[in-house]
Each structure stands twice: as C-alpha cells, then as structure tokens.
Short mmCIF file of C-alpha atoms in Angstrom, two decimals:
data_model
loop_
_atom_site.label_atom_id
_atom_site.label_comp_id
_atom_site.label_asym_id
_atom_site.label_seq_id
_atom_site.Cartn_x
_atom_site.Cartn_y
_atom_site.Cartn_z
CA UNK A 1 74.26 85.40 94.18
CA UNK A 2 73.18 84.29 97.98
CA UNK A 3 72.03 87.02 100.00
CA UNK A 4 71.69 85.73 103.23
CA UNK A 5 74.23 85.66 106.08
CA UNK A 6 76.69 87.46 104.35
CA UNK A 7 78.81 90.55 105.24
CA UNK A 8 78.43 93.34 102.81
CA UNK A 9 80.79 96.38 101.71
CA UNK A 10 78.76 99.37 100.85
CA UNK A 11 78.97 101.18 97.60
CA UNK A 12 80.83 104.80 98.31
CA UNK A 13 81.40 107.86 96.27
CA UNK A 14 84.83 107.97 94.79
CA UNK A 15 85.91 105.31 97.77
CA UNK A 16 84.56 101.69 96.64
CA UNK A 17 87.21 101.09 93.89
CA UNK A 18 89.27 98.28 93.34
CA UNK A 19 91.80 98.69 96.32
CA UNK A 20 89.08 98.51 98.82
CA UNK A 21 87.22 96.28 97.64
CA UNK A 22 89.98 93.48 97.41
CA UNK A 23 91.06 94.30 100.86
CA UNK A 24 87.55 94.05 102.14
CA UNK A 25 87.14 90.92 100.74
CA UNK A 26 90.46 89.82 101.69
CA UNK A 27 89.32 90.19 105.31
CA UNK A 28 85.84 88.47 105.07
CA UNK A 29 83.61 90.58 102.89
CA UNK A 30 81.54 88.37 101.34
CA UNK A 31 79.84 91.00 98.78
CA UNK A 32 81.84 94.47 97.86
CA UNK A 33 79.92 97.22 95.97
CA UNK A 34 81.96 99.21 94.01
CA UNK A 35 80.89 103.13 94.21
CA UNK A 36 77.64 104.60 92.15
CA UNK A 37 78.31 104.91 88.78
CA UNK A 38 75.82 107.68 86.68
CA UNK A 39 74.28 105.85 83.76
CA UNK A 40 74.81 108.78 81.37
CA UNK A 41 78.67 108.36 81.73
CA UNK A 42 78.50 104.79 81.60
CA UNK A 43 76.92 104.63 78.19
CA UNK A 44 80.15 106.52 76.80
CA UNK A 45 82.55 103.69 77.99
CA UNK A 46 83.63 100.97 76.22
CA UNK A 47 85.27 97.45 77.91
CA UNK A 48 89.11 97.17 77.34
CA UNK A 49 91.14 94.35 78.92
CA UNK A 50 93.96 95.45 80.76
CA UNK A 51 96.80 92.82 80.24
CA UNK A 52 99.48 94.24 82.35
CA UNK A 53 96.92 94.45 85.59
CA UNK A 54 95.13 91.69 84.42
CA UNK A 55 91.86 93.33 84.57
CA UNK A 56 89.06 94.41 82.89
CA UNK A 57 88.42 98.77 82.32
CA UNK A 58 85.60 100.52 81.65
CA UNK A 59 87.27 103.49 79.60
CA UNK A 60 85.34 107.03 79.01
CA UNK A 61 85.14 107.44 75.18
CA UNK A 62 87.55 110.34 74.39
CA UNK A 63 89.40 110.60 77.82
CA UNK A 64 90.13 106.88 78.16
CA UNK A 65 89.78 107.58 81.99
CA UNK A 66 89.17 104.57 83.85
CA UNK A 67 85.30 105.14 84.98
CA UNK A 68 85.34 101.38 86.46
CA UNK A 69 88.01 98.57 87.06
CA UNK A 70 87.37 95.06 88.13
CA UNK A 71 89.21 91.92 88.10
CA UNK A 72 88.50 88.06 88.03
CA UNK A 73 89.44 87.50 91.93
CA UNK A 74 86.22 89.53 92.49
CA UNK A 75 84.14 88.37 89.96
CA UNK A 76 81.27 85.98 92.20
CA UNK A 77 80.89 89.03 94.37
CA UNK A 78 81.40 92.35 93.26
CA UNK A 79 77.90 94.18 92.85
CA UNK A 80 77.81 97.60 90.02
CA UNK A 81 75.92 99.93 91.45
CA UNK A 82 73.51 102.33 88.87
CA UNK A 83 73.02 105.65 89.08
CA UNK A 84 69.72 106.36 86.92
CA UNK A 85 66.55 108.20 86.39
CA UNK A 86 65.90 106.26 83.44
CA UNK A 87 64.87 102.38 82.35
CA UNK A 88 66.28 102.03 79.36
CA UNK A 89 69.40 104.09 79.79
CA UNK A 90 69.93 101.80 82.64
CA UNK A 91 69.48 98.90 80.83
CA UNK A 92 72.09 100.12 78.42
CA UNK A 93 74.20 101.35 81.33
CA UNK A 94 74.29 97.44 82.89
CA UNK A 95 74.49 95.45 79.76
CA UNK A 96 78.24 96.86 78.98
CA UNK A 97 78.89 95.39 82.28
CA UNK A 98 76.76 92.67 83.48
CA UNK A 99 78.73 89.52 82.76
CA UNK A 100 81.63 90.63 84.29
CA UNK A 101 79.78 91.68 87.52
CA UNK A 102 78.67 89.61 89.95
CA UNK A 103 75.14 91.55 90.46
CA UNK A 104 73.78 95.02 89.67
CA UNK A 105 71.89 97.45 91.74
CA UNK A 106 70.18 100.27 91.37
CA UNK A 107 71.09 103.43 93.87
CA UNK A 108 68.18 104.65 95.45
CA UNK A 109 69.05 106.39 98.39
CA UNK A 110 71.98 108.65 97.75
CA UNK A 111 70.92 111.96 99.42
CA UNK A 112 73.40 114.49 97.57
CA UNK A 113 72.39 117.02 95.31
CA UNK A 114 73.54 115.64 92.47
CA UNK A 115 72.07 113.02 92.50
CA UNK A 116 68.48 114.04 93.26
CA UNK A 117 68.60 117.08 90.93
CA UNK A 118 69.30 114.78 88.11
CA UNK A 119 66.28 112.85 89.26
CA UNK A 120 68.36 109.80 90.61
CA UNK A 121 69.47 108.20 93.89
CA UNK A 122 67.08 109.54 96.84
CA UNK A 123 64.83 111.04 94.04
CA UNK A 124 63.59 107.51 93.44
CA UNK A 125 62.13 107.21 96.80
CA UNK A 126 59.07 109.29 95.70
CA UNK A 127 58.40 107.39 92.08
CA UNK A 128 57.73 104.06 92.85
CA UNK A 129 56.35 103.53 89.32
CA UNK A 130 59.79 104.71 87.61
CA UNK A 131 61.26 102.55 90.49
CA UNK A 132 59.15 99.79 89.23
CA UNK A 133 59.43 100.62 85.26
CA UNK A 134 63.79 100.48 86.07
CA UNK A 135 63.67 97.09 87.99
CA UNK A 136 61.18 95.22 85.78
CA UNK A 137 63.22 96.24 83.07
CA UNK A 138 66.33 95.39 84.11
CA UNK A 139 65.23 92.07 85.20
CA UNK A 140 63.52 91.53 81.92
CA UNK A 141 66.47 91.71 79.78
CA UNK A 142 69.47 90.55 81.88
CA UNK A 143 70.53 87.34 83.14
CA UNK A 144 72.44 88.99 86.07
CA UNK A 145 70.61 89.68 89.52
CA UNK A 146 68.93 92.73 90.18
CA UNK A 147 68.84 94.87 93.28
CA UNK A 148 68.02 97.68 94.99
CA UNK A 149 69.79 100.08 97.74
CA UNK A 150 66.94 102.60 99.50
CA UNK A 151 66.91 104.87 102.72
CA UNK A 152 63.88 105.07 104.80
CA UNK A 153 61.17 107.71 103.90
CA UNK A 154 59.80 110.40 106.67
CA UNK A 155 57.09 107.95 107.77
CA UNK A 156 57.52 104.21 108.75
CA UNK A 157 55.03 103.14 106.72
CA UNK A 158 56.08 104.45 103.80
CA UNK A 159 58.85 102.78 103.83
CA UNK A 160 57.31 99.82 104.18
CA UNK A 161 54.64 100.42 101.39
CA UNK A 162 57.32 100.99 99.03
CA UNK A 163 59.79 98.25 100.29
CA UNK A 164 56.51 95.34 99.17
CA UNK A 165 56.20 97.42 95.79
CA UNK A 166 60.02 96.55 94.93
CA UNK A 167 59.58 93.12 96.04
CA UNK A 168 56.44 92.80 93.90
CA UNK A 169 59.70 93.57 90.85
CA UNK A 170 60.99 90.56 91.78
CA UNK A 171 64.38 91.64 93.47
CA UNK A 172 65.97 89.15 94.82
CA UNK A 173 67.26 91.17 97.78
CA UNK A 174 66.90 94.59 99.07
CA UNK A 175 69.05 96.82 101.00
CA UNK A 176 67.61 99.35 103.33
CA UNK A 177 69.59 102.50 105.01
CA UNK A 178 68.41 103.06 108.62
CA UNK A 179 68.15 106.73 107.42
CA UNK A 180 66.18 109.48 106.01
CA UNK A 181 67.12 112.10 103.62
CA UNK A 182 67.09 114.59 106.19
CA UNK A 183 69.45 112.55 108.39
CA UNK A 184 73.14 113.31 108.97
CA UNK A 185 75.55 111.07 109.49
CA UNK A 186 76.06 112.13 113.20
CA UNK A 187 71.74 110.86 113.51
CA UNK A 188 71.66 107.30 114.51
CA UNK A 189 70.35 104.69 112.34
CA UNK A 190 67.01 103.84 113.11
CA UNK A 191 67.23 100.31 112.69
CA UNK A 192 63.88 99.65 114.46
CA UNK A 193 62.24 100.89 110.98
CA UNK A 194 64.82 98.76 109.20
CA UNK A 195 63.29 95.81 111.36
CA UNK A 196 59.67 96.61 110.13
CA UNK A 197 60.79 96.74 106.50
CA UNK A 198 62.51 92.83 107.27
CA UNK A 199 58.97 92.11 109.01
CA UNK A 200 57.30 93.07 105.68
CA UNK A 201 58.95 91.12 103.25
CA UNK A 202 59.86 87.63 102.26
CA UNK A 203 63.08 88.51 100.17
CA UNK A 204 66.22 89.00 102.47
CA UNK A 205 66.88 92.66 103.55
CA UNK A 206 70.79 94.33 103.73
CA UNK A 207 71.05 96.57 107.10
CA UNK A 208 73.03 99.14 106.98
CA UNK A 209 73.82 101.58 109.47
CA UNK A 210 76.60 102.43 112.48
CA UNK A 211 78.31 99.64 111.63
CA UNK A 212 81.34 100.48 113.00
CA UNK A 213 83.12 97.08 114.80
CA UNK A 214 82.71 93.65 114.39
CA UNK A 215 80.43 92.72 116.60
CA UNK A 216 77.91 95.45 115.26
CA UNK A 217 77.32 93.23 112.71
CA UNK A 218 75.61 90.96 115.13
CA UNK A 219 74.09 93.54 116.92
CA UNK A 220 71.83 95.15 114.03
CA UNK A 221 71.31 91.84 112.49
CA UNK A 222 69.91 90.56 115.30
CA UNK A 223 68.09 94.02 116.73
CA UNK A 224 66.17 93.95 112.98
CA UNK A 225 66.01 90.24 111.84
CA UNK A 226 67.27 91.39 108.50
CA UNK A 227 69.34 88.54 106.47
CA UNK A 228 73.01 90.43 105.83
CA UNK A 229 74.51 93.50 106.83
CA UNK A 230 76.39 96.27 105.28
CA UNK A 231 79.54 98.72 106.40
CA UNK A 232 79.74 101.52 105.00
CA UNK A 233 82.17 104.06 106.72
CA UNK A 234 83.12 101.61 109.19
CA UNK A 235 84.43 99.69 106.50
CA UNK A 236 86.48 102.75 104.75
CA UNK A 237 87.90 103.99 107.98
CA UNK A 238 89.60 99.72 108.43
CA UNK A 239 88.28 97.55 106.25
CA UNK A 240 89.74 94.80 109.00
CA UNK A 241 86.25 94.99 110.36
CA UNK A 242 84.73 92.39 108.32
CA UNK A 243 87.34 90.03 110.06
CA UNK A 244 86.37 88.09 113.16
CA UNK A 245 89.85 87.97 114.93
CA UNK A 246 89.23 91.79 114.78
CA UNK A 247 90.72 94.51 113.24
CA UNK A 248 94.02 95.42 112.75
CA UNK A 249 95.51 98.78 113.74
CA UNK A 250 94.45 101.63 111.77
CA UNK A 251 97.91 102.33 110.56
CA UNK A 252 98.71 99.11 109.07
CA UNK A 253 95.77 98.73 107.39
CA UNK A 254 96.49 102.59 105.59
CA UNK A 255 99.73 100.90 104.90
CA UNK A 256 97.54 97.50 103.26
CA UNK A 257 95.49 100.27 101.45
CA UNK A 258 98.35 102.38 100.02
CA UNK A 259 100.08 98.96 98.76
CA UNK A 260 96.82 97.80 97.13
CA UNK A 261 96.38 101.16 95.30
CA UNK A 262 99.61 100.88 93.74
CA UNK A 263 99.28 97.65 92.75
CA UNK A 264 96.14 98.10 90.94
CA UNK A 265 97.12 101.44 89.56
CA UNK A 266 94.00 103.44 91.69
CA UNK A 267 92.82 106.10 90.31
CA UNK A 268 95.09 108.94 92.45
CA UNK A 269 91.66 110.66 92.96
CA UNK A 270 89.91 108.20 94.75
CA UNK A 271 92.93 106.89 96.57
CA UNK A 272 93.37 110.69 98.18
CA UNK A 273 89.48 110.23 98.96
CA UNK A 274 89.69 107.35 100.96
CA UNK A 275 93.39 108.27 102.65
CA UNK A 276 91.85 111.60 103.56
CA UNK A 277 88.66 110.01 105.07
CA UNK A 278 90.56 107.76 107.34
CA UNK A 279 93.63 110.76 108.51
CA UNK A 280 90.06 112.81 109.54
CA UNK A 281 89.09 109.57 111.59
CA UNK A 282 92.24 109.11 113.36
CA UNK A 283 94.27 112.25 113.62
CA UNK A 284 93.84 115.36 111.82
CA UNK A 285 94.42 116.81 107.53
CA UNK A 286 96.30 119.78 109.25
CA UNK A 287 99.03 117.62 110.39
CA UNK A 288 102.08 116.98 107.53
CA UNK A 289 100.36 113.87 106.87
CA UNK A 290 97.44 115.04 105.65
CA UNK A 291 98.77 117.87 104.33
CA UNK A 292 101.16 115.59 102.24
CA UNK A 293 97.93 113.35 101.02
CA UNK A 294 96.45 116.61 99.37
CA UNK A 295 99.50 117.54 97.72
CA UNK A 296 99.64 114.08 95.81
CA UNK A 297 98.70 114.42 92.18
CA UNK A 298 100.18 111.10 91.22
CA UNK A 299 100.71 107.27 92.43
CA UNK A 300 103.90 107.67 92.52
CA UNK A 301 103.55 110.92 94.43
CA UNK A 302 101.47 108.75 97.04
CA UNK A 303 104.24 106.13 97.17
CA UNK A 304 106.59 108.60 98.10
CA UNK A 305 104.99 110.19 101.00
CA UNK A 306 104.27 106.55 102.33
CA UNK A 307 108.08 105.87 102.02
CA UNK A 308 107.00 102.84 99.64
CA UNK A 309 109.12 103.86 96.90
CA UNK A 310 110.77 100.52 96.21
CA UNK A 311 107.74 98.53 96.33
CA UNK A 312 106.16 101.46 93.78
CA UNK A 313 109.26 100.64 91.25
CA UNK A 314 109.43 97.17 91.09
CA UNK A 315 105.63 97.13 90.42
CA UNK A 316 105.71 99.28 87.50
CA UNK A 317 108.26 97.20 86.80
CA UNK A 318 106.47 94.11 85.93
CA UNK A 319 103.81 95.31 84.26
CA UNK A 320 104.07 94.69 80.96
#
C-alpha cells in the first residue's frame, strides 16, 4: 500500500459499505475505508463466499447478518477499519480479515459515546501505551499494513507528542482529523495543527477535514504539506468529488448510489443512512422523498420509491 499522493475515502458509521466505496473508487478514490467495525462483534463472524455477488461476507455467528462485505475489484485498496480497546482482541479481530483487505487501521478518533465508553475510538487519544501495545502488536503478527486514524488533542503539542509515539510503532502512515473531541462538525478544521503534526514526522500524514469540492483537496494538501487527503462527508453527500472533471449533479449520483446498493444487495440499513444524509444536504426529510426513504424496510422497498423496479428484478434475477 502507497500512501502518498493519493485521494482517500474516509471510514463512516453505517455509510462506508460496499456501494460507496465502489462508486468512490469508480470516480478516482484511490483508497476507500469501509466504516469502523467493533472488534468484539468481529470475533463472532466467520468468512463465507458469496457466489451469487461474487464476494466475500463477514457473517455474525447466529444472525448470519452481513457485519462486512468486500469484493475482489476493491481488493489493492480497501482499508478495515478496527474498533478496539484491546491488543489481542484486535489482533484476532484483523486476522479473520487481513488477506482479503488491502490494509487495516485502527480508529482512534471517533468522538461518540459509544465508542469512548467502551474505551475505544477517541478514548485512545489519552493511552498512548495501549495505543502503542495495539499497533506493535498488530504489526508483529500480520503481514498486512498497519495504520492509524486520530483527531487532534486540546493542545498542539500534544498532538504532536503523540503523533512521533505512533510513528516510533512503525506505521506506515497516519491519518490525522483537523479536530478535537470537543469540535462539531459546524467548527472548522484546524488544519494549521494538522500541518505541525506533517512537520513532525517522516511517515506520510492523511488530512482530513472540510473537504468538500475538488479542488479542496489541493487546498489542505498544500496549506499542511501532508502526503494524501481524505473526504469524509464531502464524499457521502457526491462521491463525484474525487473526480477531476468535477462532480456530477447531486441527483444522478443518488441515482448511481441507489443502483449500486441494489446490485450489491446493501444492507437496507446503511443504504437509508447514507440516502438520508444526502436528502438533509440538498433538500429536506420532511418532503415525500425523505419521508419515503424512512419508510423503506427493504431493497426492494428502496427500488420502488426510486422508480428502479425493473433494474431491481432483473438483478435478483441473475443471481444465482
């Protein structure tokens, strides 16, 4: 895995699946993160090959829920992100999927509840010897790359400090979030503290942060010196922005999205996630639209609403 120059897709709750990815990648992404997956779950899953998507699932023991799908047109790029508070769970976690994954990374800077309750995500911010215990092992015992996704801490150098102690793992790349846990989403990314982490280091740094066009991936990139850059809701709202003939209108890449969830068989759950996330951006989830979206309990519920009925059919139609 090369981690310089490239254009990255960040990893998002319920949001990075399959779908997304593809089309991200389809329109220049050159590394897709699927969402955080928790470690504890993982452990549960076992891998089944999928012969009528022609792809590989990650099945919960006992529900056979799909807790992660991937494919082989993704294989070279598509990065499984941990969720962990624990080495060797992790370890466990990423050796069920690590050579069918392009790279695995450890989240470190998810700010929700959840997550830091359970002693994961932004949690890991303040342990930088558990951050150091998870990497080391990880990079011990797999043959995979390693990484790392933080946010910045209250104080610059802080971040900083830490940053050099998850080089010292040996990471081969490290991805920094221009904000702290405090921050909203509304805050601006501070990517002048992103540019003294790049400043710090030797291995190549992944901005992320109000990355919202194409050109913004110029902008921070060159504002912080760091090697890649990363879209996060940018990317979910039209995932045409990684393209340099610039995006597409907003309704015709819902209409890519839709298609690509059907296709794949998305999760209805996640593909109601992402639909809703981009109605908010554009119009409004009071109008029939969105009100449709949240009435969806099915695929073929979704196809319906999107008038994409016939294209629904003759897919399930050729699956075997």
């Amino acid at each position: 895995m090369e981690y310089r120059d490239k254009l990255v897709l960040a990893p998002m709750v319920r949001a990075g699946a399959l779908p997304l990815r593809l089309l991200a990648a389809e329109y220049g992404a050159d590394i897709t993160y699927g969402e955080e997956i928790i470690d504890h779950k993982f452990v549960n899953c076992q891998r089944v090959t999928n012969e009528s998507l022609g792809t590989t699932d990650f099945l919960e023991r006992g529900t056979g829920s799909v807790v992660f799908r991937t494919c082989p047109q993704e294989r070279d790029r598509v990065v499984f992100q941990i969720g962990t508070s624990d080495a060797v769970r992790a370890l466990k976690a990423a050796e069920i999927v690590c050579n069918d994954v392009a790279a695995i990374d450890i989240n470190m800077g998810c700010p929700k509840a959840f997550s830091i309750s359970g002693g994961m995500g932004a949690a890991l911010l303040t342990k930088p010897e558990l951050i150091h215990d998870i990497l080391t092992t990880l990079r011990r015992n797999l043959n995979t790359p390693v990484t790392c996704k933080i946010r910045l801490l209250s104080k610059r150098q802080d971040t900083v400090e830490l940053a050099r102690r998850i080089e010292k793992t040996g990471v081969p790349a490290l991805a920094v979030h221009g904000r702290t846990i405090k921050d909203r989403p509304r805050d601006p990314a501070k990517w002048d503290e992103i540019a003294d982490v790049v400043s710090a280091l030797s291995i190549p740094v992944i901005a992320n942060g109000d990355v919202f066009e194409y050109e913004d991936f110029k902008r921070i990139k060159d504002a912080t010196g760091a090697a890649s850059v990363m879209a996060a809701r940018g990317a979910l709202w039209n995932a045409s922005i990684f393209s340099a003939k610039g995006k597409i209108p907003w309704e015709d890449f819902k209409r890519e999205y839709v298609r690509k969830t059907i296709l794949w068989d998305n999760d209805v759950k996640s593909t109601k996630t992402t639909l809703r996330e981009i109605i908010t951006r554009y119009t409004n989830l009071e109008f029939a639209e969105g009100k449709g979206v949240i009435k969806c309990s099915s695929s073929a519920d979704v196809a319906r609403l999107y008038n994409e009925e016939d294209y629904y059919n003759l897919v399930v139609s050729n699956w075997k």
